[in-house]
């Protein structure tokens, strides 16, 4: 009987050490930027960032090899499997409803055209990139429930100057467009079916953290909304000795809250999203809400 307790302590601390080892190379942060615009609209930009670092991942990035993931923790397995299988190095997908009004609203945090846009940089390990692209597009259609399968050779291009890699990339790679594919479907309708699978890629369930604010109703009556996934290899230090994989899931929307009888703009999170924010995501290292009122100062000086 006496030996039971110390053994448990030993076992438990081994678990704790293992957990810390595994958890240390995955981080998750959630942030919301709220920006009242001079036009009276409110721009909300959500960003959920998951990073994953390990010697194997860093090695694959520096040597332009395919990723081979082991021990998924916070990173979404469903996306990881697609990335591994289709030789993806960097991926940007956006699904947008409505047009961003630059003249009225200024610049968005991330620009996205109406409809669906997908651009991908592949590892140089693929022999038949056109086939890999087609297969990837089909896999992503299933993952995010969008009709990306309308992407084919007639609407796919490999731009020479724009859509350069946003992550770690040596010049020989970044300047060779034969490793990338770009396609846009301006008519793709964005709806609730895309939001649910996009939320499922997050480590916390839909009830905790900032994602709890994302209910379909207010989103789909907004003047503009854009849902996106950005995956890229990024540096962990200034010399980039070790690199990590970074996934940013972003959602931007523009709403027009009611103005009060006195002409003031009065709004609350509850009014904008129709749900209360109760819990933070326990897996998040950072959970923050920022309110940027610089536009207010500009308009009051006029
Ligand atoms: C770009 O990459 C392809 C495939 O590896 C290669 O055949 C081609 O020569 C490269 N182009 C340049 C300009 O380096
Ligand atoms: C978590 O966030 C804090 C700052 O709030 C930072 O100092 C720390 O390095 C972060 N931890 C990880 C594992 O990224």
Coordinates of C-alpha atoms and ligand atoms in Angstrom, one line a residue:
X1 CA 0.0 0.0 0.0
X2 CA 2.7 2.4 0.9
X3 CA 4.3 2.2 -2.5
X4 CA 1.2 3.2 -4.4
X5 CA 1.4 6.9 -3.7
X6 CA 4.9 7.6 -4.7
X7 CA 4.4 5.6 -7.9
X8 CA 1.3 7.6 -8.7
X9 CA 3.2 10.8 -8.1
X10 CA 6.0 9.6 -10.4
X11 CA 3.5 8.6 -13.1
X12 CA 1.6 11.8 -12.8
X13 CA 4.7 13.9 -13.1
X14 CA 5.7 12.0 -16.2
X15 CA 2.4 12.8 -17.7
X16 CA 2.8 16.4 -16.7
X17 CA 6.2 16.6 -18.3
X18 CA 4.9 14.9 -21.4
X19 CA 2.0 17.3 -21.6
X20 CA 4.3 20.3 -21.2
X21 CA 6.6 19.0 -23.9
X22 CA 3.8 18.5 -26.3
X23 CA 2.0 21.6 -25.4
X24 CA 5.1 23.8 -25.5
X25 CA 5.4 23.6 -29.3
X26 CA 1.8 24.5 -30.0
X27 CA 0.3 27.9 -29.2
X28 CA -3.1 29.3 -29.8
X29 CA -4.1 33.0 -29.6
X30 CA -7.5 34.6 -30.2
X31 CA -7.9 38.3 -30.9
X32 CA -10.7 40.6 -31.9
X33 CA -10.2 44.1 -33.3
X34 CA -13.3 46.4 -33.2
X35 CA -13.0 49.5 -35.3
X36 CA -15.8 52.0 -35.5
X37 CA -15.6 53.5 -39.0
X38 CA -16.2 57.2 -40.0
X39 CA -19.3 56.0 -41.9
X40 CA -21.0 54.8 -38.8
X41 CA -20.3 51.1 -39.5
X42 CA -18.4 48.8 -37.2
X43 CA -15.6 46.7 -38.6
X44 CA -14.9 43.5 -36.5
X45 CA -11.9 41.5 -37.3
X46 CA -11.4 38.1 -35.5
X47 CA -8.0 36.4 -35.7
X48 CA -7.3 32.9 -34.4
X49 CA -3.7 31.9 -34.7
X50 CA -2.3 28.4 -34.1
X51 CA 1.4 27.8 -34.4
X52 CA 3.2 24.5 -34.4
X53 CA 6.9 24.1 -34.1
X54 CA 9.1 21.0 -33.9
X55 CA 12.6 20.1 -35.2
X56 CA 10.9 18.0 -38.0
X57 CA 8.6 20.9 -39.1
X58 CA 11.5 23.3 -39.1
X59 CA 13.6 20.9 -41.1
X60 CA 10.8 20.3 -43.7
X61 CA 10.5 24.1 -44.1
X62 CA 14.2 24.8 -44.5
X63 CA 14.7 21.9 -47.0
X64 CA 11.5 22.4 -49.0
X65 CA 10.2 18.9 -48.1
X66 CA 6.7 17.8 -47.5
X67 CA 5.4 18.0 -44.0
X68 CA 5.0 14.8 -42.0
X69 CA 3.0 15.5 -38.9
X70 CA 2.9 13.5 -35.7
X71 CA 1.1 14.1 -32.5
X72 CA -1.6 16.6 -33.3
X73 CA -2.3 18.9 -30.4
X74 CA -3.9 22.2 -31.2
X75 CA -3.4 22.2 -34.9
X76 CA -6.5 20.9 -36.8
X77 CA -5.9 17.3 -38.0
X78 CA -8.3 17.6 -40.9
X79 CA -6.3 20.4 -42.4
X80 CA -3.0 18.9 -41.5
X81 CA -3.8 15.7 -43.5
X82 CA -4.7 17.8 -46.5
X83 CA -1.5 19.8 -46.3
X84 CA 0.6 16.6 -45.9
X85 CA -1.1 14.7 -48.7
X86 CA -1.1 17.5 -51.4
X87 CA 2.4 18.8 -50.9
X88 CA 1.3 22.2 -49.5
X89 CA 3.8 24.7 -48.2
X90 CA 1.7 27.8 -48.0
X91 CA -2.1 28.2 -48.5
X92 CA -4.5 31.2 -48.6
X93 CA -8.2 30.7 -48.9
X94 CA -10.9 33.4 -48.5
X95 CA -14.7 33.3 -48.8
X96 CA -16.2 36.7 -49.0
X97 CA -19.7 38.1 -49.3
X98 CA -20.1 41.7 -50.3
X99 CA -17.7 44.3 -51.5
X100 CA -15.2 46.2 -49.2
X101 CA -15.9 49.9 -49.7
X102 CA -12.4 51.4 -49.6
X103 CA -13.6 54.9 -50.1
X104 CA -16.0 54.8 -47.2
X105 CA -14.3 52.4 -44.9
X106 CA -10.6 52.8 -45.5
X107 CA -8.4 49.7 -45.6
X108 CA -9.4 46.3 -44.3
X109 CA -7.0 44.3 -42.1
X110 CA -6.8 41.7 -44.9
X111 CA -8.0 42.3 -48.4
X112 CA -10.2 39.8 -50.1
X113 CA -12.2 39.9 -53.3
X114 CA -15.9 38.9 -53.4
X115 CA -16.5 35.2 -53.7
X116 CA -13.9 32.5 -53.2
X117 CA -10.1 33.0 -53.7
X118 CA -7.5 30.3 -53.3
X119 CA -3.8 30.5 -53.8
X120 CA -1.3 27.9 -52.8
X121 CA 2.5 27.4 -52.9
X122 CA 3.5 23.8 -53.2
X123 CA 6.7 22.0 -52.2
X124 CA 9.0 21.3 -55.1
X125 CA 8.4 17.5 -54.5
X126 CA 5.4 17.2 -56.8
X127 CA 5.8 15.8 -60.3
X128 CA 2.3 16.6 -61.6
X129 CA 1.4 19.9 -60.1
X130 CA -1.8 20.3 -62.1
X131 CA -3.2 17.1 -60.8
X132 CA -2.1 17.8 -57.3
X133 CA -3.9 21.2 -57.5
X134 CA -7.1 19.6 -58.8
X135 CA -7.0 17.0 -55.9
X136 CA -6.3 19.7 -53.3
X137 CA -9.1 21.8 -54.6
X138 CA -11.5 18.9 -54.2
X139 CA -10.2 18.0 -50.7
X140 CA -10.6 21.7 -49.6
X141 CA -14.2 21.8 -51.1
X142 CA -15.1 18.9 -48.8
X143 CA -13.3 20.4 -45.8
X144 CA -14.9 23.8 -45.9
X145 CA -18.2 22.8 -47.7
X146 CA -17.6 25.3 -50.6
X147 CA -18.0 24.6 -54.3
X148 CA -14.3 25.1 -55.0
X149 CA -14.5 22.2 -57.4
X150 CA -15.6 24.7 -60.0
X151 CA -11.9 25.7 -60.1
X152 CA -10.3 24.1 -63.2
X153 CA -7.6 24.8 -65.8
X154 CA -9.7 27.6 -67.3
X155 CA -9.7 29.8 -64.2
X156 CA -6.4 28.8 -62.7
X157 CA -3.3 30.9 -63.2
X158 CA 0.3 31.2 -61.9
X159 CA 1.0 34.9 -61.6
X160 CA 4.6 35.9 -62.0
X161 CA 4.7 39.0 -59.8
X162 CA 1.8 39.0 -57.4
X163 CA 0.8 36.5 -54.7
X164 CA 4.4 35.9 -53.7
X165 CA 5.0 33.6 -50.6
X166 CA 4.1 35.4 -47.4
X167 CA 6.2 32.9 -45.3
X168 CA 9.7 31.6 -45.3
X169 CA 10.9 31.3 -48.9
X170 CA 14.4 31.6 -50.6
X171 CA 14.5 33.8 -53.7
X172 CA 15.0 30.7 -56.1
X173 CA 11.7 29.4 -54.8
X174 CA 9.7 32.7 -54.4
X175 CA 10.6 33.8 -57.9
X176 CA 9.5 30.6 -59.6
X177 CA 5.7 30.7 -60.2
X178 CA 5.7 27.1 -61.4
X179 CA 5.3 26.1 -57.8
X180 CA 2.1 28.1 -57.2
X181 CA -1.5 28.1 -58.4
X182 CA -4.1 30.9 -58.0
X183 CA -7.9 30.8 -58.7
X184 CA -10.8 33.0 -57.9
X185 CA -14.6 32.2 -58.2
X186 CA -16.3 35.6 -57.9
X187 CA -19.8 34.1 -58.0
X188 CA -19.3 31.7 -55.1
X189 CA -22.0 32.3 -52.5
X190 CA -20.8 32.3 -48.9
X191 CA -23.2 30.9 -46.4
X192 CA -23.7 29.2 -43.0
X193 CA -22.4 25.9 -44.4
X194 CA -18.9 27.4 -44.6
X195 CA -18.9 28.8 -41.1
X196 CA -19.5 25.6 -39.2
X197 CA -16.6 23.6 -40.8
X198 CA -14.3 26.7 -40.5
X199 CA -15.1 26.9 -36.7
X200 CA -14.4 23.1 -36.4
X201 CA -10.8 23.7 -37.3
X202 CA -10.3 25.8 -34.1
X203 CA -9.0 24.0 -31.0
X204 CA -11.8 25.3 -28.7
X205 CA -15.4 24.3 -29.2
X206 CA -17.9 26.8 -30.4
X207 CA -19.0 27.8 -26.8
X208 CA -15.8 29.0 -25.4
X209 CA -13.7 32.0 -26.4
X210 CA -14.2 34.6 -29.1
X211 CA -15.6 32.0 -31.5
X212 CA -18.8 32.0 -29.3
X213 CA -19.6 35.4 -30.7
X214 CA -19.8 34.0 -34.2
X215 CA -23.4 33.1 -34.7
X216 CA -24.6 32.8 -38.3
X217 CA -27.5 35.4 -38.0
X218 CA -25.6 38.6 -37.5
X219 CA -22.9 37.5 -39.8
X220 CA -25.1 36.9 -42.8
X221 CA -27.0 40.1 -42.4
X222 CA -23.8 42.1 -42.2
X223 CA -22.8 44.5 -45.1
X224 CA -19.6 42.6 -45.7
X225 CA -18.1 39.4 -44.3
X226 CA -15.0 37.5 -45.1
X227 CA -13.9 34.1 -43.8
X228 CA -10.3 33.0 -44.4
X229 CA -7.5 30.5 -43.7
X230 CA -3.9 31.5 -44.1
X231 CA -1.2 28.8 -43.6
X232 CA 2.5 29.7 -44.0
X233 CA 5.9 28.7 -42.7
X234 CA 7.2 31.5 -40.4
X235 CA 10.4 32.2 -38.5
X236 CA 10.7 31.8 -34.7
X237 CA 13.7 34.0 -34.3
X238 CA 15.3 36.9 -36.3
X239 CA 17.9 34.7 -37.9
X240 CA 15.2 32.1 -38.8
X241 CA 17.3 29.3 -37.4
X242 CA 14.1 27.5 -36.6
X243 CA 10.9 27.8 -38.4
X244 CA 7.3 26.9 -37.5
X245 CA 4.0 26.4 -39.2
X246 CA 1.4 29.2 -38.6
X247 CA -2.3 29.0 -39.3
X248 CA -4.4 32.1 -39.1
X249 CA -8.1 31.8 -39.3
X250 CA -9.6 35.2 -39.8
X251 CA -13.1 36.5 -40.0
X252 CA -14.0 40.1 -40.8
X253 CA -17.3 41.8 -40.8
X254 CA -18.8 45.2 -41.3
X255 CA -22.1 46.0 -39.6
X256 CA -24.2 49.1 -39.2
X257 CA -25.5 49.4 -35.6
X258 CA -28.4 51.7 -34.8
X259 CA -27.7 55.2 -33.8
X260 CA -29.3 56.5 -30.6
X261 CA -32.0 59.2 -30.7
X262 CA -29.3 61.8 -29.7
X263 CA -27.3 60.8 -32.7
X264 CA -24.6 58.9 -30.8
X265 CA -23.3 55.6 -31.9
X266 CA -24.0 53.3 -29.1
X267 CA -23.2 49.6 -29.4
X268 CA -22.2 46.6 -27.3
X269 CA -20.8 43.2 -28.2
X270 CA -24.1 41.8 -27.3
X271 CA -25.9 44.1 -29.8
X272 CA -23.4 43.3 -32.6
X273 CA -23.4 39.5 -32.1
X274 CA -26.6 38.8 -30.3
X275 CA -24.9 36.5 -27.8
X276 CA -23.0 37.1 -24.6
X277 CA -19.3 36.4 -24.2
X278 CA -18.9 34.3 -21.1
X279 CA -15.8 32.1 -21.2
X280 CA -12.4 32.5 -22.7
X281 CA -10.9 29.5 -24.6
X282 CA -8.9 27.6 -22.0
X283 CA -6.4 26.5 -24.6
X284 CA -5.6 30.1 -25.7
X285 CA -2.3 31.7 -24.6
X286 CA -3.7 35.1 -25.4
X287 CA -7.4 36.2 -25.6
X288 CA -7.7 39.8 -26.3
X289 CA -10.2 42.4 -27.6
X290 CA -8.9 45.7 -29.0
X291 CA -11.1 48.7 -29.8
X292 CA -9.5 51.1 -32.2
X293 CA -11.1 54.6 -32.0
X294 CA -8.6 56.5 -34.1
X295 CA -11.2 56.9 -36.9
X296 CA -13.5 58.6 -34.4
X297 CA -10.9 61.2 -33.6
X298 CA -10.5 61.9 -37.3
X299 CA -14.2 62.4 -37.9
X300 CA -14.7 64.6 -34.8
X301 CA -11.9 67.0 -35.9
X302 CA -13.6 67.6 -39.3
Ligands
LIG1 C1 11.1 26.6 -62.0 O1 10.9 25.3 -61.5 C2 10.7 24.3 -62.5 C3 10.3 23.0 -61.8 O2 11.2 22.7 -60.8 C4 12.0 24.2 -63.3 O3 11.8 23.2 -64.3 C5 12.3 25.6 -63.9 O4 13.5 25.5 -64.6 C6 12.4 26.6 -62.8 N1 12.5 27.9 -63.4 C7 13.4 28.8 -63.1 C8 13.4 30.1 -63.8 O5 14.3 28.6 -62.3
LIG2 C1 2.2 33.2 -24.0 O1 2.0 34.6 -23.9 C2 2.9 35.3 -23.2 C3 2.5 36.7 -23.2 O2 1.2 36.9 -22.8 C4 4.3 35.0 -23.7 O3 5.3 35.7 -22.9 C5 4.6 33.6 -23.8 O4 5.9 33.3 -24.4 C6 3.6 32.8 -24.5 N1 3.8 31.4 -24.5 C7 4.0 30.7 -25.6 C8 4.2 29.3 -25.4 O5 4.0 31.2 -26.7

